[in-house]
GROMACS .gro file of C-alpha atoms in nm:
model
  348
    1MET     CA    1  -1.591  -6.057   0.336
    2PRO     CA    2  -1.630  -6.171   0.690
    3LEU     CA    3  -1.340  -6.123   0.952
    4PHE     CA    4  -1.138  -6.446   0.959
    5ASP     CA    5  -0.884  -6.329   1.250
    6LEU     CA    6  -0.919  -6.260   1.616
    7PRO     CA    7  -1.153  -5.958   1.718
    8LEU     CA    8  -1.006  -5.618   1.771
    9ASP     CA    9  -1.013  -5.640   2.152
   10GLN     CA   10  -0.823  -5.956   2.127
   11LEU     CA   11  -0.583  -5.808   1.885
   12ARG     CA   12  -0.485  -5.532   2.119
   13GLN     CA   13  -0.374  -5.778   2.382
   14TYR     CA   14  -0.237  -6.034   2.157
   15THR     CA   15   0.138  -6.100   2.278
   16PRO     CA   16   0.195  -6.472   2.171
   17ALA     CA   17   0.526  -6.641   2.243
   18VAL     CA   18   0.704  -6.694   1.927
   19ALA     CA   19   0.964  -6.967   1.847
   20GLU     CA   20   1.298  -6.769   1.866
   21PRO     CA   21   1.597  -6.989   1.829
   22ALA     CA   22   1.858  -6.951   2.115
   23ASP     CA   23   2.137  -6.825   1.861
   24PHE     CA   24   1.924  -6.563   1.709
   25ASP     CA   25   2.144  -6.276   1.794
   26THR     CA   26   2.452  -6.466   1.712
   27PHE     CA   27   2.320  -6.557   1.369
   28TRP     CA   28   2.236  -6.193   1.283
   29ARG     CA   29   2.545  -6.061   1.442
   30SER     CA   30   2.788  -6.293   1.239
   31THR     CA   31   2.580  -6.236   0.919
   32LEU     CA   32   2.599  -5.857   0.960
   33ASP     CA   33   2.980  -5.845   1.060
   34ALA     CA   34   3.059  -6.070   0.734
   35ALA     CA   35   2.880  -5.801   0.525
   36THR     CA   36   3.063  -5.508   0.659
   37GLN     CA   37   3.387  -5.633   0.521
   38SER     CA   38   3.285  -5.446   0.172
   39PRO     CA   39   3.279  -5.087   0.149
   40VAL     CA   40   2.907  -4.989   0.134
   41LEU     CA   41   2.906  -4.727  -0.154
   42LEU     CA   42   3.004  -4.867  -0.490
   43ASP     CA   43   2.872  -4.610  -0.736
   44VAL     CA   44   2.660  -4.286  -0.708
   45ARG     CA   45   2.588  -4.109  -1.051
   46PRO     CA   46   2.318  -3.839  -1.130
   47GLU     CA   47   2.017  -3.997  -1.300
   48PRO     CA   48   1.853  -3.753  -1.579
   49THR     CA   49   1.489  -3.717  -1.528
   50ASP     CA   50   1.226  -3.472  -1.653
   51LEU     CA   51   1.134  -3.368  -1.314
   52ARG     CA   52   1.213  -3.000  -1.226
   53LEU     CA   53   1.143  -3.035  -0.835
   54VAL     CA   54   1.336  -3.355  -0.752
   55ASP     CA   55   1.696  -3.439  -0.821
   56SER     CA   56   1.765  -3.817  -0.863
   57TRP     CA   57   2.085  -4.040  -0.839
   58ASP     CA   58   2.130  -4.385  -0.938
   59VAL     CA   59   2.297  -4.572  -0.637
   60THR     CA   60   2.463  -4.912  -0.617
   61PHE     CA   61   2.582  -5.034  -0.260
   62ALA     CA   62   2.719  -5.347  -0.139
   63GLY     CA   63   2.467  -5.589   0.032
   64PHE     CA   64   2.495  -5.952   0.121
   65GLY     CA   65   2.819  -6.100   0.001
   66GLY     CA   66   2.920  -5.777  -0.117
   67ASP     CA   67   2.667  -5.803  -0.406
   68PRO     CA   68   2.579  -5.482  -0.590
   69ILE     CA   69   2.242  -5.357  -0.477
   70ARG     CA   70   2.069  -5.105  -0.692
   71ALA     CA   71   1.871  -4.804  -0.545
   72TRP     CA   72   1.732  -4.463  -0.630
   73TYR     CA   73   1.815  -4.157  -0.418
   74ASN     CA   74   1.590  -3.875  -0.455
   75ARG     CA   75   1.554  -3.533  -0.290
   76PRO     CA   76   1.395  -3.177  -0.320
   77ALA     CA   77   1.610  -3.008  -0.609
   78GLY     CA   78   1.809  -2.719  -0.512
   79VAL     CA   79   1.834  -2.798  -0.142
   80ASP     CA   80   2.189  -2.815   0.000
   81GLU     CA   81   2.096  -2.879   0.375
   82ALA     CA   82   2.138  -3.215   0.531
   83LEU     CA   83   1.807  -3.365   0.530
   84PRO     CA   84   1.636  -3.663   0.729
   85VAL     CA   85   1.618  -3.964   0.494
   86ILE     CA   86   1.375  -4.214   0.418
   87VAL     CA   87   1.497  -4.576   0.347
   88GLU     CA   88   1.206  -4.750   0.191
   89TYR     CA   89   1.168  -5.100   0.110
   90VAL     CA   90   0.964  -5.241  -0.186
   91GLY     CA   91   0.680  -5.513  -0.142
   92TYR     CA   92   0.717  -5.856  -0.274
   93GLY     CA   93   0.747  -5.918  -0.627
   94ARG     CA   94   0.842  -5.546  -0.691
   95GLY     CA   95   1.166  -5.372  -0.782
   96ARG     CA   96   1.263  -5.030  -0.758
   97GLY     CA   97   1.095  -4.931  -1.091
   98LEU     CA   98   1.176  -4.588  -1.234
   99PRO     CA   99   1.308  -4.290  -1.027
  100HIS     CA  100   0.974  -4.080  -1.061
  101GLU     CA  101   0.749  -4.366  -0.941
  102ARG     CA  102   0.772  -4.282  -0.562
  103LEU     CA  103   0.781  -3.922  -0.513
  104ILE     CA  104   0.574  -3.863  -0.171
  105TRP     CA  105   0.898  -3.830   0.054
  106PRO     CA  106   1.117  -3.608  -0.155
  107VAL     CA  107   0.808  -3.379  -0.244
  108ALA     CA  108   0.743  -3.367   0.146
  109GLY     CA  109   1.106  -3.237   0.185
  110TYR     CA  110   1.284  -3.546   0.302
  111ALA     CA  111   1.582  -3.740   0.123
  112HIS     CA  112   1.468  -4.079   0.003
  113LEU     CA  113   1.644  -4.406  -0.083
  114LEU     CA  114   1.443  -4.665  -0.259
  115MET     CA  115   1.597  -5.007  -0.240
  116ASP     CA  116   1.575  -5.258  -0.500
  117ALA     CA  117   1.482  -5.616  -0.398
  118ARG     CA  118   1.729  -5.876  -0.520
  119GLY     CA  119   1.574  -6.119  -0.757
  120GLN     CA  120   1.218  -5.993  -0.744
  121SER     CA  121   1.164  -5.788  -1.046
  122GLY     CA  122   0.875  -5.859  -1.301
  123GLN     CA  123   0.575  -5.946  -1.091
  124TYR     CA  124   0.453  -5.606  -0.992
  125GLY     CA  125   0.736  -5.373  -1.102
  126ALA     CA  126   1.069  -5.380  -1.270
  127GLY     CA  127   1.411  -5.402  -1.082
  128ASP     CA  128   1.772  -5.434  -1.181
  129THR     CA  129   1.936  -5.638  -0.892
  130PRO     CA  130   1.998  -6.017  -0.940
  131ASP     CA  131   2.026  -6.274  -0.672
  132PRO     CA  132   2.343  -6.484  -0.734
  133HIS     CA  133   2.310  -6.684  -0.438
  134GLY     CA  134   1.987  -6.882  -0.502
  135GLU     CA  135   2.129  -7.236  -0.503
  136ALA     CA  136   2.030  -7.371  -0.175
  137PRO     CA  137   1.759  -7.642  -0.143
  138GLY     CA  138   1.410  -7.473  -0.146
  139GLY     CA  139   1.152  -7.361  -0.387
  140PRO     CA  140   1.143  -7.151  -0.699
  141SER     CA  141   0.987  -6.837  -0.558
  142PRO     CA  142   1.186  -6.579  -0.359
  143VAL     CA  143   0.996  -6.669  -0.030
  144THR     CA  144   1.078  -7.031  -0.079
  145ARG     CA  145   1.411  -6.988  -0.205
  146GLY     CA  146   1.682  -7.180   0.016
  147ILE     CA  147   1.395  -7.204   0.286
  148MET     CA  148   1.538  -7.530   0.412
  149THR     CA  149   1.819  -7.364   0.601
  150PRO     CA  150   1.848  -7.031   0.770
  151GLU     CA  151   2.210  -6.986   0.619
  152GLY     CA  152   2.060  -7.037   0.244
  153TYR     CA  153   1.732  -6.853   0.285
  154TYR     CA  154   1.643  -6.579   0.052
  155TYR     CA  155   1.548  -6.327   0.338
  156ARG     CA  156   1.875  -6.363   0.517
  157ARG     CA  157   2.025  -6.195   0.218
  158LEU     CA  158   1.721  -5.947   0.168
  159ILE     CA  159   1.737  -5.835   0.537
  160THR     CA  160   2.116  -5.785   0.530
  161ASP     CA  161   2.077  -5.576   0.236
  162ALA     CA  162   1.805  -5.367   0.401
  163VAL     CA  163   2.052  -5.313   0.699
  164ARG     CA  164   2.331  -5.215   0.455
  165ALA     CA  165   2.097  -4.969   0.285
  166VAL     CA  166   2.085  -4.776   0.598
  167HIS     CA  167   2.469  -4.759   0.619
  168ALA     CA  168   2.443  -4.647   0.246
  169ALA     CA  169   2.203  -4.369   0.316
  170ARG     CA  170   2.405  -4.235   0.577
  171ALA     CA  171   2.712  -4.219   0.350
  172LEU     CA  172   2.512  -4.023   0.078
  173PRO     CA  173   2.580  -3.652   0.034
  174GLY     CA  174   2.305  -3.456   0.187
  175VAL     CA  175   2.185  -3.678   0.448
  176ASP     CA  176   2.168  -3.622   0.819
  177PRO     CA  177   2.301  -3.958   0.945
  178HIS     CA  178   2.130  -3.904   1.280
  179ARG     CA  179   1.773  -3.909   1.133
  180VAL     CA  180   1.724  -4.223   0.950
  181VAL     CA  181   1.399  -4.368   0.885
  182ALA     CA  182   1.305  -4.736   0.791
  183ALA     CA  183   0.995  -4.762   0.613
  184GLY     CA  184   0.783  -4.979   0.400
  185ASN     CA  185   0.455  -5.186   0.316
  186SER     CA  186   0.400  -5.563   0.330
  187GLN     CA  187   0.731  -5.715   0.245
  188GLY     CA  188   0.885  -5.378   0.297
  189GLY     CA  189   0.707  -5.328   0.613
  190GLY     CA  190   0.860  -5.656   0.743
  191LEU     CA  191   1.215  -5.546   0.633
  192SER     CA  192   1.156  -5.205   0.813
  193LEU     CA  193   1.100  -5.394   1.151
  194ALA     CA  194   1.382  -5.623   1.092
  195VAL     CA  195   1.605  -5.323   1.041
  196ALA     CA  196   1.459  -5.169   1.325
  197GLY     CA  197   1.571  -5.458   1.538
  198LEU     CA  198   1.913  -5.480   1.384
  199VAL     CA  199   2.016  -5.125   1.372
  200GLY     CA  200   1.999  -4.944   1.719
  201ASP     CA  201   2.005  -4.590   1.633
  202LEU     CA  202   1.701  -4.529   1.374
  203ALA     CA  203   1.506  -4.201   1.415
  204ALA     CA  204   1.172  -4.378   1.335
  205VAL     CA  205   1.008  -4.665   1.166
  206LEU     CA  206   0.704  -4.675   0.930
  207THR     CA  207   0.556  -5.007   0.877
  208THR     CA  208   0.204  -5.118   0.725
  209ALA     CA  209   0.056  -5.475   0.678
  210PRO     CA  210   0.387  -5.616   0.765
  211PHE     CA  211   0.494  -5.946   0.611
  212LEU     CA  212   0.691  -6.227   0.778
  213CYS     CA  213   0.558  -6.137   1.129
  214HIS     CA  214   0.469  -6.452   1.335
  215PRO     CA  215   0.485  -6.672   1.035
  216GLN     CA  216   0.421  -6.995   1.235
  217ARG     CA  217   0.067  -6.854   1.289
  218ALA     CA  218   0.025  -6.721   0.944
  219LEU     CA  219   0.079  -7.058   0.787
  220GLU     CA  220  -0.212  -7.194   0.998
  221ILE     CA  221  -0.465  -6.940   0.903
  222THR     CA  222  -0.417  -6.841   0.543
  223GLU     CA  223  -0.303  -6.966   0.224
  224VAL     CA  224  -0.343  -6.625   0.032
  225GLY     CA  225  -0.041  -6.457  -0.129
  226VAL     CA  226   0.288  -6.527  -0.035
  227TYR     CA  227   0.219  -6.725   0.265
  228GLY     CA  228   0.012  -6.947   0.001
  229GLU     CA  229   0.366  -7.001  -0.176
  230ILE     CA  230   0.500  -7.170   0.144
  231VAL     CA  231   0.208  -7.347   0.192
  232ASN     CA  232   0.237  -7.475  -0.178
  233TYR     CA  233   0.586  -7.584  -0.123
  234LEU     CA  234   0.485  -7.762   0.187
  235ALA     CA  235   0.200  -7.947  -0.007
  236VAL     CA  236   0.467  -8.093  -0.232
  237ASN     CA  237   0.747  -8.142   0.010
  238ARG     CA  238   0.561  -8.310   0.308
  239ASP     CA  239   0.887  -8.369   0.499
  240ALA     CA  240   1.003  -8.027   0.488
  241GLU     CA  241   0.778  -7.867   0.762
  242PRO     CA  242   1.034  -7.896   1.044
  243ALA     CA  243   1.308  -7.731   0.866
  244VAL     CA  244   1.095  -7.463   0.722
  245ARG     CA  245   0.950  -7.377   1.043
  246ARG     CA  246   1.307  -7.350   1.189
  247THR     CA  247   1.441  -7.126   0.910
  248LEU     CA  248   1.132  -6.884   0.946
  249SER     CA  249   1.202  -6.842   1.320
  250TYR     CA  250   1.534  -6.668   1.211
  251VAL     CA  251   1.351  -6.407   1.019
  252ASP     CA  252   1.034  -6.354   1.229
  253GLY     CA  253   0.949  -5.983   1.247
  254VAL     CA  254   0.811  -6.020   1.606
  255SER     CA  255   1.181  -6.130   1.721
  256PHE     CA  256   1.313  -5.817   1.547
  257ALA     CA  257   1.032  -5.587   1.681
  258ARG     CA  258   1.122  -5.700   2.050
  259ARG     CA  259   1.459  -5.569   2.004
  260ALA     CA  260   1.362  -5.219   1.816
  261ASN     CA  261   1.409  -4.901   2.018
  262ALA     CA  262   1.299  -4.643   1.761
  263PRO     CA  263   0.945  -4.465   1.753
  264VAL     CA  264   0.726  -4.663   1.529
  265HIS     CA  265   0.405  -4.635   1.335
  266PHE     CA  266   0.190  -4.908   1.226
  267GLY     CA  267  -0.107  -4.949   1.010
  268ILE     CA  268  -0.319  -5.256   0.971
  269GLY     CA  269  -0.629  -5.360   0.779
  270LEU     CA  270  -0.833  -5.610   0.983
  271ARG     CA  271  -0.963  -5.799   0.658
  272ASP     CA  272  -0.607  -5.845   0.538
  273MET     CA  273  -0.590  -6.217   0.435
  274VAL     CA  274  -0.223  -6.178   0.284
  275CYS     CA  275  -0.069  -6.073   0.611
  276PRO     CA  276  -0.320  -6.148   0.884
  277PRO     CA  277  -0.377  -5.861   1.152
  278SER     CA  278  -0.291  -6.080   1.430
  279THR     CA  279   0.059  -6.126   1.290
  280GLY     CA  280   0.103  -5.766   1.266
  281PHE     CA  281  -0.034  -5.698   1.616
  282ALA     CA  282   0.206  -5.955   1.763
  283ALA     CA  283   0.499  -5.758   1.641
  284TYR     CA  284   0.321  -5.430   1.755
  285ASN     CA  285   0.252  -5.566   2.104
  286HIS     CA  286   0.595  -5.697   2.144
  287TYR     CA  287   0.779  -5.407   2.011
  288GLY     CA  288   1.060  -5.277   2.234
  289ALA     CA  289   1.002  -5.558   2.493
  290THR     CA  290   1.348  -5.631   2.533
  291VAL     CA  291   1.490  -5.255   2.542
  292GLY     CA  292   1.586  -5.107   2.890
  293GLY     CA  293   1.437  -4.809   3.025
  294PRO     CA  294   1.119  -4.632   2.893
  295PRO     CA  295   0.952  -4.813   2.588
  296PRO     CA  296   0.965  -4.674   2.244
  297GLU     CA  297   0.681  -4.456   2.121
  298ARG     CA  298   0.425  -4.683   1.949
  299THR     CA  299   0.127  -4.570   1.733
  300MET     CA  300  -0.110  -4.791   1.571
  301HIS     CA  301  -0.375  -4.712   1.305
  302VAL     CA  302  -0.647  -4.979   1.230
  303TYR     CA  303  -0.884  -4.996   0.917
  304PRO     CA  304  -1.151  -5.236   0.987
  305PHE     CA  305  -1.298  -5.232   0.638
  306ASN     CA  306  -0.992  -5.277   0.456
  307GLY     CA  307  -0.763  -5.578   0.350
  308HIS     CA  308  -0.400  -5.575   0.255
  309GLU     CA  309  -0.426  -5.204   0.111
  310HIS     CA  310  -0.477  -5.082   0.467
  311GLY     CA  311  -0.534  -4.722   0.496
  312ASP     CA  312  -0.365  -4.636   0.172
  313ALA     CA  313  -0.354  -4.265   0.098
  314THR     CA  314  -0.520  -4.197   0.451
  315GLN     CA  315  -0.241  -4.391   0.610
  316VAL     CA  316   0.037  -4.208   0.413
  317ARG     CA  317  -0.110  -3.857   0.531
  318ARG     CA  318  -0.109  -3.979   0.888
  319GLN     CA  319   0.258  -4.103   0.844
  320LEU     CA  320   0.364  -3.777   0.720
  321ARG     CA  321   0.205  -3.583   1.018
  322TRP     CA  322   0.334  -3.825   1.262
  323LEU     CA  323   0.688  -3.822   1.112
  324ALA     CA  324   0.684  -3.436   1.119
  325ASP     CA  325   0.623  -3.440   1.478
  326VAL     CA  326   0.878  -3.704   1.569
  327LEU     CA  327   1.153  -3.549   1.369
  328GLY     CA  328   1.071  -3.189   1.419
  329ASP     CA  329   1.117  -2.894   1.187
  330GLY     CA  330   1.440  -2.983   1.006
  331VAL     CA  331   1.259  -3.091   0.681
  332ALA     CA  332   1.307  -2.899   0.368
  333GLY     CA  333   1.024  -2.667   0.267
  334ARG     CA  334   0.795  -2.764   0.569
  335SER     CA  335   0.521  -2.521   0.595
  336ASP     CA  336   0.256  -2.480   0.857
  337GLY     CA  337  -0.011  -2.374   0.609
  338PRO     CA  338  -0.086  -2.169   0.309
  339LYS     CA  339   0.083  -1.835   0.272
  340LEU     CA  340  -0.162  -1.695   0.004
  341SER     CA  341  -0.459  -1.511   0.114
  342GLY     CA  342  -0.793  -1.448  -0.092
  343ALA     CA  343  -0.944  -1.635  -0.372
  344LEU     CA  344  -0.713  -1.825  -0.586
  345ILE     CA  345  -0.955  -1.859  -0.870
  346SER     CA  346  -1.196  -1.568  -0.927
  347PRO     CA  347  -1.558  -1.632  -1.045
  348ALA     CA  348  -1.605  -1.576  -1.412
   0.00000   0.00000   0.00000
């Protein structure tokens, strides 16, 4: 598959001006202030599993509008110390699934809160969280739901849920509230950048193939995947483009990235037609631009022959090693290497 976006040397310098509304900060401040009117944790109960090395809890917290949002809380079994927590956001069309589906972070010694995505279950994974606010004008899919106004847009609600998930994680037992990490791929990567721009004291951010970064450009160069759903909506609703572009300017990951101050780890596949590489690089190159003082630490891994899957397991290994360095040694069961010596299996 030929490369369809900018060459890598141009991507590394790509810092486009993005369409940022003048009331961007006011819009999000008022949205999040309204969300804080509800207590964050609604229910936390142990979840029986067949796992001996991981303990699980079924968590419900209050998201946008006080709506109950479901999540799984996992941590290494038998560990009582307060741990850094990874707050993870799922990709488009996914739900939180079952508690044993995502075990990398608790097995690595971290606490892990996996947030369900309201109204998205069924395409790639199951979820338990409805979206009761989907009446605003727009299309049928999550990315077009309420897209005619910023106030009614689906991602206003989902981003608010994502911020509230950080507050919920900090309120959970066994969490070090000073070491919270926002993480995700694709839609989850876009949510992690949004949270980084809206929560000023994260310990780190992990984002790969982030969605909703510079969507104005994405609509011009791709009609694959989720952006294709917006393209299809505009193909039918031919007079909606100005309103749609205005709404998208309120959820642009580049604008959130400019306000972020936590260390960040990116991963991007140069053949990604779902979330084009130039859109992710725009967020990376703008990251921390409005932060006073020294710029936050930024790390980028590029995968020239990969698409939306980016570095996959290789990227996860790089995330684990980078995060251990950023957070230090306070991770349960962290080891600098094997303690056994000699052959583990003797020849027959």
